[in-house]
Amino acid sequence: MSSTPPPQALSSDAPSGTGEHTPQDGAFGWLRALGPGGRRAFAGAFGGYALDSYDYFTLPLSMVALAAYFGLDSGQTGLFTTVTLVVSAIGGAVAGVFADRVGRVRALMITVITYAVFTVACGFAPDYETLLAFRALQGLGFGGEWAVGAILVAEYASARHRGRTLGAIQSSWAVGWALAAIVYTLVFSLAGDDLAWRVMFWTGALPALLVVWLRRRVHDAPEATAAREQSAERGSFAAIFRRGTADSPGLLRTTVFACLLSTGVQGGYYTLATWVPTYLKTERGLSVVGTGGYLAFLISGAFLGYLTGGHLTDRLGRRRNIWLFALLSAICILAYAHIPDGADTLLLVLGFPLGFCMSAIFSGFGSFLSELYPTAVRGTGQGFTYNTGRAIGAVFPTLVGFLADSWGVGGALVFGAMGYGIAALALLGLPETRGKELA
């Protein structure tokens, strides 16, 4: 760990001298505590992750139309998600290294441009193989955006408010998801399925507008930048896999268990995110508008879950928050997948707690992973562990796709509950980091 004194922008409760980063009380004290530069960074990361979410969900929402257009089976459609998430591991790891070497904002712009360009390209795909290739390349940008944006904001946030600040960033995923659901409902209601899925992908050009604003208005936290640039190991994969010695605890154990934690949580999450729209349309017989209505309950729960989880991770601690919602998410999946036919009202109502729990568990990730690594390799560590979890967790949606033909989509969804069990076990190997200084 760097011997540089803790930067003022990263201190927990002590006044910084200017007052800009002194934690404030009240519902939005965490936002005021960021200061002007931190609030611009927050806006950039929030917008980037929301549009990242929007571009991601263009595929799951268009899955039924794509399957019909190209004549695909469940295994082939599930492969779209798996390829995206596997390649995102590469993109996330590389983006993390870039963030440590060239800065957080520059790396953020690269990731946004990448996922925007290849999402639009998907809309021009003439066949299944080309679409699969474009979707894989979209994963390069998709994999890096969250980790880089989370670190950018974490280095402005105080330790006291870091959990709720990063939880608010995480909530932008629900905003992008909601926007995608609204556009899906409009596009598929106005255009035939053969054209509508292409239009959905073409709207993925929206994030390019964000890049112009990022370049002009957002900058890395100055003190964190100084601390990072003083280290000779910045952006080093070797550092996050170094074994402990008598003089240094090393980061190998942290990296292994953080990857396992990320695998479990994302395996469960992406199983639901990928297959719930298909489940609602094919097994529950809902129309496009009906599916959008049911997803509204799920997404509303997700948005509130992100915000609530952010507050709880500061109050309960990082590990307790994740453990609590891993248990509740597994219970909700089992209940959702076993709702009897005809009980559509119950299906609607249960969507809210399902979205709430499976999102609240993510709220602690931004602060927890940032606090597990020193400044010089924070981008590398967070980018690698989060996106390795994405890649391994990506196997879950594909398995559900293959099992859906014999078990039904609803029955196969139960497989996602296993991921949350893996996450709970991974916490046994990680320390509690609440209140830790980022130095």
CSV table of C-alpha atoms in Angstrom, one decimal:
chain,number,residue,atom,x,y,z
A,1,MET,CA,0.0,0.0,0.0
A,2,SER,CA,1.2,3.5,-0.8
A,3,SER,CA,2.8,5.4,2.1
A,4,THR,CA,1.2,8.6,0.8
A,5,PRO,CA,-0.9,10.3,3.6
A,6,PRO,CA,-4.7,9.8,3.1
A,7,PRO,CA,-5.9,12.4,0.5
A,8,GLN,CA,-8.3,15.0,1.9
A,9,ALA,CA,-10.9,14.1,-0.8
A,10,LEU,CA,-10.9,10.6,0.6
A,11,SER,CA,-11.1,11.3,4.3
A,12,SER,CA,-13.9,10.0,6.4
A,13,ASP,CA,-15.1,12.6,8.8
A,14,ALA,CA,-12.3,15.2,9.3
A,15,PRO,CA,-12.9,18.6,7.6
A,16,SER,CA,-10.8,19.0,4.5
A,17,GLY,CA,-10.0,22.7,5.1
A,18,THR,CA,-12.2,23.9,2.3
A,19,GLY,CA,-15.4,22.3,3.6
A,20,GLU,CA,-16.2,20.8,0.2
A,21,HIS,CA,-15.7,17.2,1.3
A,22,THR,CA,-16.9,17.5,4.8
A,23,PRO,CA,-19.8,15.0,5.4
A,24,GLN,CA,-23.1,16.6,5.8
A,25,ASP,CA,-26.3,15.5,7.5
A,26,GLY,CA,-29.7,15.0,5.9
A,27,ALA,CA,-31.1,12.8,3.1
A,28,PHE,CA,-28.7,14.3,0.5
A,29,GLY,CA,-25.8,15.0,2.7
A,30,TRP,CA,-23.8,12.4,0.8
A,31,LEU,CA,-24.2,14.4,-2.4
A,32,ARG,CA,-23.3,17.7,-0.8
A,33,ALA,CA,-20.2,16.1,0.7
A,34,LEU,CA,-18.8,15.3,-2.7
A,35,GLY,CA,-18.2,18.9,-3.6
A,36,PRO,CA,-18.5,20.5,-7.1
A,37,GLY,CA,-16.0,18.2,-8.8
A,38,GLY,CA,-17.3,15.1,-7.1
A,39,ARG,CA,-20.9,15.9,-8.1
A,40,ARG,CA,-19.8,16.3,-11.7
A,41,ALA,CA,-18.0,12.9,-11.5
A,42,PHE,CA,-21.2,11.5,-9.9
A,43,ALA,CA,-23.3,12.7,-12.8
A,44,GLY,CA,-20.9,11.3,-15.4
A,45,ALA,CA,-20.7,7.9,-13.7
A,46,PHE,CA,-24.5,7.8,-13.1
A,47,GLY,CA,-25.2,8.6,-16.8
A,48,GLY,CA,-22.6,6.2,-18.1
A,49,TYR,CA,-23.9,3.3,-16.1
A,50,ALA,CA,-27.6,4.1,-16.9
A,51,LEU,CA,-26.8,4.1,-20.6
A,52,ASP,CA,-24.6,1.0,-20.1
A,53,SER,CA,-27.7,-0.7,-18.7
A,54,TYR,CA,-29.9,0.6,-21.5
A,55,ASP,CA,-27.6,-0.9,-24.1
A,56,TYR,CA,-27.4,-4.2,-22.3
A,57,PHE,CA,-31.1,-4.6,-22.0
A,58,THR,CA,-31.8,-4.0,-25.7
A,59,LEU,CA,-30.9,-7.7,-26.1
A,60,PRO,CA,-33.0,-9.4,-23.4
A,61,LEU,CA,-36.0,-7.3,-24.4
A,62,SER,CA,-35.6,-8.2,-28.1
A,63,MET,CA,-34.8,-11.9,-27.4
A,64,VAL,CA,-38.2,-13.4,-28.5
A,65,ALA,CA,-38.1,-11.4,-31.8
A,66,LEU,CA,-34.5,-12.3,-32.5
A,67,ALA,CA,-35.2,-16.0,-31.9
A,68,ALA,CA,-38.1,-15.9,-34.4
A,69,TYR,CA,-36.1,-13.8,-37.0
A,70,PHE,CA,-33.1,-16.0,-37.0
A,71,GLY,CA,-34.8,-19.3,-36.1
A,72,LEU,CA,-32.9,-19.8,-32.8
A,73,ASP,CA,-33.4,-22.2,-30.0
A,74,SER,CA,-33.1,-21.4,-26.3
A,75,GLY,CA,-29.5,-22.5,-26.1
A,76,GLN,CA,-28.5,-20.2,-28.9
A,77,THR,CA,-30.3,-17.2,-27.5
A,78,GLY,CA,-28.8,-17.8,-24.1
A,79,LEU,CA,-25.4,-17.8,-25.8
A,80,PHE,CA,-25.8,-14.1,-26.6
A,81,THR,CA,-25.7,-13.2,-22.9
A,82,THR,CA,-22.9,-15.6,-22.1
A,83,VAL,CA,-20.7,-14.3,-24.9
A,84,THR,CA,-21.4,-10.7,-23.9
A,85,LEU,CA,-20.5,-11.3,-20.2
A,86,VAL,CA,-17.4,-13.5,-20.9
A,87,VAL,CA,-15.9,-10.9,-23.2
A,88,SER,CA,-16.8,-8.2,-20.7
A,89,ALA,CA,-14.3,-9.8,-18.3
A,90,ILE,CA,-11.6,-9.0,-20.8
A,91,GLY,CA,-12.9,-5.5,-21.3
A,92,GLY,CA,-13.3,-4.9,-17.6
A,93,ALA,CA,-9.8,-6.1,-16.7
A,94,VAL,CA,-8.3,-4.0,-19.5
A,95,ALA,CA,-10.3,-0.9,-18.5
A,96,GLY,CA,-9.2,-1.3,-14.9
A,97,VAL,CA,-5.6,-1.2,-16.0
A,98,PHE,CA,-6.2,1.8,-18.2
A,99,ALA,CA,-7.9,3.5,-15.2
A,100,ASP,CA,-4.8,3.1,-13.1
A,101,ARG,CA,-2.4,4.1,-15.8
A,102,VAL,CA,-4.1,6.9,-17.8
A,103,GLY,CA,-6.8,8.0,-15.4
A,104,ARG,CA,-10.4,7.3,-14.5
A,105,VAL,CA,-12.2,9.7,-16.8
A,106,ARG,CA,-10.2,8.8,-19.9
A,107,ALA,CA,-10.9,5.1,-19.3
A,108,LEU,CA,-14.6,5.9,-18.7
A,109,MET,CA,-14.9,7.6,-22.1
A,110,ILE,CA,-13.2,4.7,-23.9
A,111,THR,CA,-15.7,2.2,-22.4
A,112,VAL,CA,-18.7,4.4,-23.2
A,113,ILE,CA,-17.7,4.8,-26.9
A,114,THR,CA,-17.0,1.1,-27.3
A,115,TYR,CA,-20.3,-0.2,-26.0
A,116,ALA,CA,-22.3,2.5,-27.9
A,117,VAL,CA,-20.6,1.8,-31.3
A,118,PHE,CA,-21.1,-2.0,-31.1
A,119,THR,CA,-24.6,-1.8,-29.8
A,120,VAL,CA,-25.6,0.2,-32.9
A,121,ALA,CA,-23.7,-2.3,-35.1
A,122,CYS,CA,-25.8,-5.1,-33.7
A,123,GLY,CA,-28.8,-3.5,-35.4
A,124,PHE,CA,-27.2,-4.0,-38.8
A,125,ALA,CA,-26.3,-7.7,-38.3
A,126,PRO,CA,-27.4,-9.8,-41.3
A,127,ASP,CA,-27.1,-13.2,-39.6
A,128,TYR,CA,-26.8,-14.9,-36.2
A,129,GLU,CA,-23.0,-15.2,-36.3
A,130,THR,CA,-22.5,-11.5,-37.1
A,131,LEU,CA,-24.8,-10.5,-34.3
A,132,LEU,CA,-23.1,-12.7,-31.9
A,133,ALA,CA,-19.7,-11.2,-32.8
A,134,PHE,CA,-21.0,-7.6,-32.5
A,135,ARG,CA,-22.6,-8.5,-29.1
A,136,ALA,CA,-19.2,-9.9,-27.9
A,137,LEU,CA,-17.4,-6.7,-28.9
A,138,GLN,CA,-20.1,-4.6,-27.2
A,139,GLY,CA,-19.1,-6.6,-24.1
A,140,LEU,CA,-15.6,-5.0,-24.2
A,141,GLY,CA,-17.1,-1.6,-23.3
A,142,PHE,CA,-19.9,-2.9,-21.1
A,143,GLY,CA,-17.4,-4.7,-18.9
A,144,GLY,CA,-15.3,-1.7,-18.0
A,145,GLU,CA,-17.8,1.1,-17.4
A,146,TRP,CA,-19.2,0.3,-14.0
A,147,ALA,CA,-15.8,-0.4,-12.4
A,148,VAL,CA,-14.2,2.7,-13.7
A,149,GLY,CA,-17.1,5.0,-12.9
A,150,ALA,CA,-17.5,3.5,-9.4
A,151,ILE,CA,-13.8,4.1,-8.6
A,152,LEU,CA,-14.0,7.7,-10.0
A,153,VAL,CA,-16.8,8.5,-7.5
A,154,ALA,CA,-15.4,6.4,-4.6
A,155,GLU,CA,-12.2,8.5,-4.6
A,156,TYR,CA,-14.3,11.7,-4.1
A,157,ALA,CA,-16.6,10.2,-1.5
A,158,SER,CA,-16.0,10.2,2.3
A,159,ALA,CA,-15.8,6.9,4.1
A,160,ARG,CA,-18.9,7.8,6.1
A,161,HIS,CA,-21.1,8.2,3.0
A,162,ARG,CA,-19.3,6.0,0.5
A,163,GLY,CA,-21.8,3.1,0.6
A,164,ARG,CA,-24.9,5.2,-0.1
A,165,THR,CA,-23.0,7.3,-2.7
A,166,LEU,CA,-22.0,4.2,-4.7
A,167,GLY,CA,-25.4,2.7,-4.0
A,168,ALA,CA,-26.9,5.8,-5.8
A,169,ILE,CA,-24.6,5.2,-8.7
A,170,GLN,CA,-25.7,1.6,-8.8
A,171,SER,CA,-29.4,2.7,-9.0
A,172,SER,CA,-28.7,4.2,-12.4
A,173,TRP,CA,-28.8,0.6,-13.7
A,174,ALA,CA,-32.5,0.5,-12.9
A,175,VAL,CA,-32.9,3.9,-14.7
A,176,GLY,CA,-31.4,2.6,-17.8
A,177,TRP,CA,-33.4,-0.6,-17.5
A,178,ALA,CA,-36.6,1.4,-17.2
A,179,LEU,CA,-35.7,3.5,-20.2
A,180,ALA,CA,-35.0,0.4,-22.3
A,181,ALA,CA,-38.4,-1.1,-21.2
A,182,ILE,CA,-40.2,2.1,-22.2
A,183,VAL,CA,-38.5,2.3,-25.6
A,184,TYR,CA,-39.2,-1.5,-26.1
A,185,THR,CA,-42.9,-1.0,-25.4
A,186,LEU,CA,-43.1,1.9,-27.9
A,187,VAL,CA,-40.9,0.4,-30.6
A,188,PHE,CA,-42.5,-3.1,-30.6
A,189,SER,CA,-46.0,-1.6,-30.5
A,190,LEU,CA,-45.4,0.7,-33.5
A,191,ALA,CA,-43.2,-1.5,-35.7
A,192,GLY,CA,-43.2,-5.2,-36.7
A,193,ASP,CA,-40.9,-7.5,-34.8
A,194,ASP,CA,-38.5,-7.9,-37.8
A,195,LEU,CA,-37.7,-4.2,-37.8
A,196,ALA,CA,-38.3,-3.4,-34.1
A,197,TRP,CA,-35.3,-5.4,-32.8
A,198,ARG,CA,-33.0,-3.5,-35.1
A,199,VAL,CA,-34.4,-0.1,-34.1
A,200,MET,CA,-33.8,-1.1,-30.4
A,201,PHE,CA,-30.1,-1.6,-31.1
A,202,TRP,CA,-29.9,1.6,-33.2
A,203,THR,CA,-31.1,3.7,-30.2
A,204,GLY,CA,-27.9,2.5,-28.5
A,205,ALA,CA,-26.1,5.5,-30.0
A,206,LEU,CA,-27.4,7.7,-27.2
A,207,PRO,CA,-24.3,7.2,-25.0
A,208,ALA,CA,-22.1,9.0,-27.5
A,209,LEU,CA,-23.5,12.3,-26.4
A,210,LEU,CA,-22.3,11.7,-22.8
A,211,VAL,CA,-18.7,11.4,-24.0
A,212,VAL,CA,-18.6,15.0,-25.1
A,213,TRP,CA,-19.8,16.2,-21.7
A,214,LEU,CA,-17.4,13.9,-19.8
A,215,ARG,CA,-14.4,15.3,-21.8
A,216,ARG,CA,-15.2,18.9,-20.9
A,217,ARG,CA,-16.6,18.8,-17.4
A,218,VAL,CA,-15.4,15.7,-15.4
A,219,HIS,CA,-11.9,15.2,-13.9
A,220,ASP,CA,-10.2,12.7,-11.6
A,221,ALA,CA,-10.0,13.4,-7.9
A,222,PRO,CA,-6.7,15.4,-7.7
A,223,GLU,CA,-5.4,13.9,-4.4
A,224,ALA,CA,-6.1,10.3,-5.6
A,225,THR,CA,-4.4,11.0,-8.9
A,226,ALA,CA,-1.3,12.2,-7.1
A,227,ALA,CA,-1.2,9.1,-4.8
A,228,ARG,CA,-1.7,6.8,-7.8
A,229,GLU,CA,1.1,8.4,-9.9
A,230,GLN,CA,3.6,8.1,-7.1
A,231,SER,CA,3.4,4.3,-7.2
A,232,ALA,CA,5.6,2.2,-9.5
A,233,GLU,CA,3.0,-0.6,-9.4
A,234,ARG,CA,0.0,1.1,-10.8
A,235,GLY,CA,-2.1,-1.0,-13.2
A,236,SER,CA,-0.3,-4.2,-12.3
A,237,PHE,CA,-2.0,-7.6,-12.5
A,238,ALA,CA,1.0,-9.1,-10.7
A,239,ALA,CA,0.3,-6.9,-7.7
A,240,ILE,CA,-3.3,-8.2,-7.2
A,241,PHE,CA,-2.1,-11.8,-7.3
A,242,ARG,CA,0.9,-11.4,-5.0
A,243,ARG,CA,1.0,-13.8,-2.1
A,244,GLY,CA,1.4,-12.4,1.4
A,245,THR,CA,4.7,-12.2,3.2
A,246,ALA,CA,5.8,-11.4,6.8
A,247,ASP,CA,6.1,-7.7,5.7
A,248,SER,CA,3.0,-7.5,3.5
A,249,PRO,CA,-0.4,-9.3,3.6
A,250,GLY,CA,-0.6,-9.5,-0.2
A,251,LEU,CA,-3.7,-9.4,-2.3
A,252,LEU,CA,-4.1,-12.9,-3.7
A,253,ARG,CA,-6.6,-14.1,-1.1
A,254,THR,CA,-8.6,-10.9,-1.6
A,255,THR,CA,-8.7,-11.3,-5.3
A,256,VAL,CA,-9.8,-15.0,-5.2
A,257,PHE,CA,-12.6,-14.5,-2.8
A,258,ALA,CA,-13.8,-11.2,-4.4
A,259,CYS,CA,-14.0,-13.1,-7.8
A,260,LEU,CA,-16.0,-15.8,-6.1
A,261,LEU,CA,-18.4,-13.2,-4.5
A,262,SER,CA,-18.9,-11.5,-7.8
A,263,THR,CA,-19.5,-14.8,-9.6
A,264,GLY,CA,-22.3,-15.7,-7.3
A,265,VAL,CA,-24.1,-12.4,-7.2
A,266,GLN,CA,-23.9,-11.8,-11.0
A,267,GLY,CA,-24.7,-15.4,-11.8
A,268,GLY,CA,-28.0,-15.0,-10.0
A,269,TYR,CA,-28.7,-11.5,-11.3
A,270,TYR,CA,-28.0,-12.1,-15.0
A,271,THR,CA,-30.1,-15.3,-14.9
A,272,LEU,CA,-33.1,-13.2,-14.0
A,273,ALA,CA,-32.3,-10.2,-16.1
A,274,THR,CA,-31.9,-12.3,-19.2
A,275,TRP,CA,-34.8,-14.7,-18.9
A,276,VAL,CA,-37.6,-13.0,-17.0
A,277,PRO,CA,-38.9,-11.1,-20.1
A,278,THR,CA,-39.0,-14.4,-22.0
A,279,TYR,CA,-40.6,-16.2,-19.1
A,280,LEU,CA,-43.4,-13.5,-18.9
A,281,LYS,CA,-44.1,-13.7,-22.7
A,282,THR,CA,-43.8,-17.4,-23.4
A,283,GLU,CA,-44.9,-19.2,-20.2
A,284,ARG,CA,-47.2,-16.6,-18.7
A,285,GLY,CA,-48.7,-15.5,-22.1
A,286,LEU,CA,-48.3,-11.7,-21.6
A,287,SER,CA,-48.4,-9.3,-24.5
A,288,VAL,CA,-45.7,-6.6,-25.2
A,289,VAL,CA,-47.6,-4.0,-23.1
A,290,GLY,CA,-48.4,-6.6,-20.4
A,291,THR,CA,-44.7,-7.6,-20.1
A,292,GLY,CA,-43.7,-3.9,-19.9
A,293,GLY,CA,-46.2,-3.5,-17.0
A,294,TYR,CA,-44.9,-6.4,-15.1
A,295,LEU,CA,-41.3,-5.3,-15.6
A,296,ALA,CA,-42.3,-1.9,-14.3
A,297,PHE,CA,-42.9,-3.5,-10.8
A,298,LEU,CA,-39.6,-5.4,-11.1
A,299,ILE,CA,-37.6,-2.3,-12.1
A,300,SER,CA,-39.3,0.0,-9.5
A,301,GLY,CA,-38.2,-2.5,-6.8
A,302,ALA,CA,-34.7,-2.6,-8.3
A,303,PHE,CA,-34.4,1.2,-8.1
A,304,LEU,CA,-35.5,1.4,-4.5
A,305,GLY,CA,-33.3,-1.6,-3.7
A,306,TYR,CA,-30.2,0.1,-4.9
A,307,LEU,CA,-30.9,3.2,-2.8
A,308,THR,CA,-31.9,1.2,0.3
A,309,GLY,CA,-29.0,-1.1,0.0
A,310,GLY,CA,-26.6,1.8,-0.2
A,311,HIS,CA,-27.8,3.2,3.1
A,312,LEU,CA,-27.8,-0.3,4.7
A,313,THR,CA,-24.2,-1.0,3.6
A,314,ASP,CA,-23.1,2.1,5.6
A,315,ARG,CA,-25.2,1.1,8.6
A,316,LEU,CA,-24.8,-2.7,8.7
A,317,GLY,CA,-21.4,-3.0,7.0
A,318,ARG,CA,-20.5,-4.3,3.6
A,319,ARG,CA,-20.5,-8.0,4.5
A,320,ARG,CA,-23.8,-8.1,6.4
A,321,ASN,CA,-25.6,-6.2,3.7
A,322,ILE,CA,-24.5,-8.6,1.0
A,323,TRP,CA,-25.2,-11.7,3.1
A,324,LEU,CA,-28.7,-10.4,4.0
A,325,PHE,CA,-29.8,-9.8,0.4
A,326,ALA,CA,-28.2,-13.0,-0.9
A,327,LEU,CA,-30.5,-14.9,1.3
A,328,LEU,CA,-33.6,-12.8,0.5
A,329,SER,CA,-32.8,-12.9,-3.3
A,330,ALA,CA,-32.6,-16.7,-3.3
A,331,ILE,CA,-36.0,-16.9,-1.5
A,332,CYS,CA,-37.6,-14.5,-3.9
A,333,ILE,CA,-36.4,-16.4,-7.0
A,334,LEU,CA,-37.8,-19.7,-5.7
A,335,ALA,CA,-41.1,-18.0,-4.9
A,336,TYR,CA,-41.3,-16.2,-8.3
A,337,ALA,CA,-40.6,-19.3,-10.3
A,338,HIS,CA,-43.3,-21.4,-8.5
A,339,ILE,CA,-46.3,-19.0,-8.7
A,340,PRO,CA,-49.2,-21.1,-10.0
A,341,ASP,CA,-50.8,-20.5,-13.4
A,342,GLY,CA,-53.5,-17.9,-13.3
A,343,ALA,CA,-52.1,-16.1,-10.3
A,344,ASP,CA,-51.0,-13.1,-12.4
A,345,THR,CA,-51.7,-10.6,-9.7
A,346,LEU,CA,-49.3,-12.4,-7.4
A,347,LEU,CA,-46.8,-12.5,-10.2
A,348,LEU,CA,-47.1,-8.8,-10.5
A,349,VAL,CA,-46.8,-8.0,-6.8
A,350,LEU,CA,-43.9,-10.4,-6.2
A,351,GLY,CA,-41.9,-8.7,-8.9
A,352,PHE,CA,-41.3,-5.7,-6.6
A,353,PRO,CA,-39.5,-7.6,-3.8
A,354,LEU,CA,-37.7,-9.7,-6.3
A,355,GLY,CA,-36.3,-6.5,-8.0
A,356,PHE,CA,-35.6,-4.9,-4.6
A,357,CYS,CA,-33.5,-7.8,-3.2
A,358,MET,CA,-31.5,-8.7,-6.3
A,359,SER,CA,-30.5,-5.1,-6.7
A,360,ALA,CA,-29.9,-4.1,-3.0
A,361,ILE,CA,-27.1,-6.7,-2.9
A,362,PHE,CA,-25.2,-4.8,-5.5
A,363,SER,CA,-25.2,-1.5,-3.6
A,364,GLY,CA,-22.3,-2.4,-1.5
A,365,PHE,CA,-20.1,-3.6,-4.4
A,366,GLY,CA,-18.8,-0.3,-5.5
A,367,SER,CA,-17.6,0.7,-2.0
A,368,PHE,CA,-16.5,-2.8,-0.9
A,369,LEU,CA,-14.3,-3.6,-4.0
A,370,SER,CA,-12.8,-0.1,-3.9
A,371,GLU,CA,-11.9,-0.5,-0.3
A,372,LEU,CA,-10.3,-3.9,-0.7
A,373,TYR,CA,-7.5,-2.5,-2.9
A,374,PRO,CA,-4.9,0.3,-2.5
A,375,THR,CA,-5.1,3.3,-4.8
A,376,ALA,CA,-2.3,2.2,-7.2
A,377,VAL,CA,-4.1,-1.0,-8.3
A,378,ARG,CA,-7.7,-0.1,-7.4
A,379,GLY,CA,-8.8,0.0,-11.0
A,380,THR,CA,-7.1,-3.2,-11.8
A,381,GLY,CA,-8.4,-5.1,-8.8
A,382,GLN,CA,-12.0,-3.9,-9.1
A,383,GLY,CA,-12.1,-4.3,-12.8
A,384,PHE,CA,-10.6,-7.8,-12.7
A,385,THR,CA,-12.7,-9.2,-9.9
A,386,TYR,CA,-16.0,-7.7,-10.8
A,387,ASN,CA,-15.7,-8.8,-14.5
A,388,THR,CA,-14.3,-12.2,-13.8
A,389,GLY,CA,-17.4,-12.7,-11.8
A,390,ARG,CA,-19.4,-11.6,-14.7
A,391,ALA,CA,-17.7,-14.0,-17.1
A,392,ILE,CA,-18.0,-17.1,-14.9
A,393,GLY,CA,-21.5,-16.0,-13.8
A,394,ALA,CA,-22.4,-15.8,-17.5
A,395,VAL,CA,-22.6,-19.6,-17.6
A,396,PHE,CA,-25.8,-19.4,-15.5
A,397,PRO,CA,-28.0,-17.8,-18.3
A,398,THR,CA,-26.7,-20.3,-20.8
A,399,LEU,CA,-27.5,-23.3,-18.6
A,400,VAL,CA,-31.0,-21.9,-18.0
A,401,GLY,CA,-31.4,-21.6,-21.8
A,402,PHE,CA,-30.5,-25.3,-22.3
A,403,LEU,CA,-32.5,-26.4,-19.4
A,404,ALA,CA,-35.5,-24.4,-20.4
A,405,ASP,CA,-36.5,-26.8,-23.2
A,406,SER,CA,-37.0,-29.6,-20.7
A,407,TRP,CA,-37.7,-27.8,-17.4
A,408,GLY,CA,-39.5,-24.7,-18.7
A,409,VAL,CA,-38.0,-21.2,-18.3
A,410,GLY,CA,-39.7,-20.9,-14.9
A,411,GLY,CA,-38.3,-24.1,-13.5
A,412,ALA,CA,-34.8,-23.3,-14.9
A,413,LEU,CA,-34.8,-19.9,-13.2
A,414,VAL,CA,-34.4,-21.7,-9.9
A,415,PHE,CA,-30.8,-22.4,-10.9
A,416,GLY,CA,-30.1,-18.7,-10.4
A,417,ALA,CA,-30.7,-19.1,-6.6
A,418,MET,CA,-27.5,-21.2,-6.4
A,419,GLY,CA,-25.4,-18.1,-7.3
A,420,TYR,CA,-26.5,-16.3,-4.1
A,421,GLY,CA,-25.4,-19.3,-2.1
A,422,ILE,CA,-22.0,-19.1,-3.6
A,423,ALA,CA,-21.8,-15.4,-2.8
A,424,ALA,CA,-22.7,-16.0,0.9
A,425,LEU,CA,-19.8,-18.5,1.2
A,426,ALA,CA,-17.4,-16.1,-0.5
A,427,LEU,CA,-17.9,-13.6,2.3
A,428,LEU,CA,-16.2,-15.9,4.7
A,429,GLY,CA,-12.8,-15.1,3.1
A,430,LEU,CA,-13.2,-11.3,2.9
A,431,PRO,CA,-12.7,-8.6,5.6
A,432,GLU,CA,-15.2,-5.9,6.6
A,433,THR,CA,-14.1,-2.6,5.2
A,434,ARG,CA,-16.7,-0.1,6.4
A,435,GLY,CA,-15.1,3.2,7.4
A,436,LYS,CA,-11.8,2.4,5.7
A,437,GLU,CA,-9.7,5.3,4.3
A,438,LEU,CA,-8.9,5.1,0.6
A,439,ALA,CA,-5.2,5.9,0.6
